[in-house]
XYZ file of C-alpha atoms in Angstrom:
86
model
C 84.786 147.644 107.410
C 83.804 146.167 104.083
C 86.050 143.413 102.777
C 87.158 143.392 99.131
C 85.716 140.777 96.800
C 87.832 138.295 94.863
C 86.884 135.824 92.163
C 87.713 132.137 92.564
C 90.410 132.660 89.920
C 91.995 135.414 92.022
C 91.751 133.212 95.120
C 93.497 130.391 93.252
C 96.592 132.585 92.840
C 96.908 132.955 96.630
C 98.062 129.363 97.043
C 101.471 129.932 98.625
C 103.176 128.986 95.379
C 102.203 131.534 92.710
C 102.187 134.366 95.238
C 103.253 134.851 98.825
C 99.689 134.884 100.186
C 98.191 131.667 101.540
C 94.419 132.065 101.475
C 91.462 129.704 101.700
C 87.739 130.364 101.518
C 84.951 129.004 103.676
C 81.280 129.927 103.248
C 82.141 132.871 101.012
C 84.751 134.390 103.326
C 88.451 134.330 102.437
C 90.910 133.749 105.282
C 94.658 134.351 105.439
C 96.156 131.102 106.812
C 99.814 131.931 106.145
C 100.727 132.175 109.844
C 99.592 128.606 110.503
C 102.402 126.053 110.496
C 99.784 123.556 109.287
C 99.463 125.473 106.006
C 103.210 125.619 105.311
C 103.891 125.654 101.553
C 100.176 126.161 100.862
C 99.142 122.627 101.763
C 97.310 121.189 104.769
C 97.044 117.401 104.551
C 95.148 116.783 101.291
C 93.876 120.366 101.063
C 95.502 123.091 98.994
C 95.420 126.824 99.596
C 93.811 129.035 96.992
C 90.571 127.058 97.102
C 87.089 127.232 98.559
C 87.052 124.550 101.268
C 83.365 124.862 102.183
C 82.368 121.430 100.874
C 85.506 119.723 102.197
C 85.041 120.822 105.805
C 82.347 118.197 106.333
C 85.088 115.523 106.216
C 87.542 117.420 108.442
C 88.281 116.389 112.045
C 87.363 119.896 113.229
C 84.472 122.305 112.725
C 84.146 125.787 111.258
C 85.452 127.350 114.479
C 88.947 126.613 113.184
C 88.620 129.750 111.031
C 88.037 131.980 114.084
C 91.783 132.304 114.632
C 92.484 133.551 111.096
C 92.033 137.021 109.656
C 89.260 137.456 107.092
C 90.827 139.258 104.131
C 88.052 139.171 101.560
C 84.845 137.736 100.216
C 84.340 135.339 97.325
C 82.601 137.259 94.571
C 79.176 135.771 93.717
C 79.555 132.999 96.290
C 76.485 130.816 96.698
C 77.724 129.934 100.199
C 77.882 133.439 101.616
C 75.145 134.572 103.940
C 73.377 137.554 102.331
C 73.421 139.296 105.740
C 77.249 139.450 105.772
């Protein structure tokens, strides 16, 4: 199944405030994190939903495996982080 593409501006609207969706991006993939109690109200510690968190993950106390439990709902259009094989 091919995932739809969204611009960073479209992702920014899925911040749990402007719309009901609570999405974040990592390495060009957009994840729905709404079901996580840690993302309640679109915020997780100093991170906000609706953003690409690729660069910020380096400072997080966990690794990229944290995204394994979330559903991928899209791809970031023209993302420099996305693997061309995906």
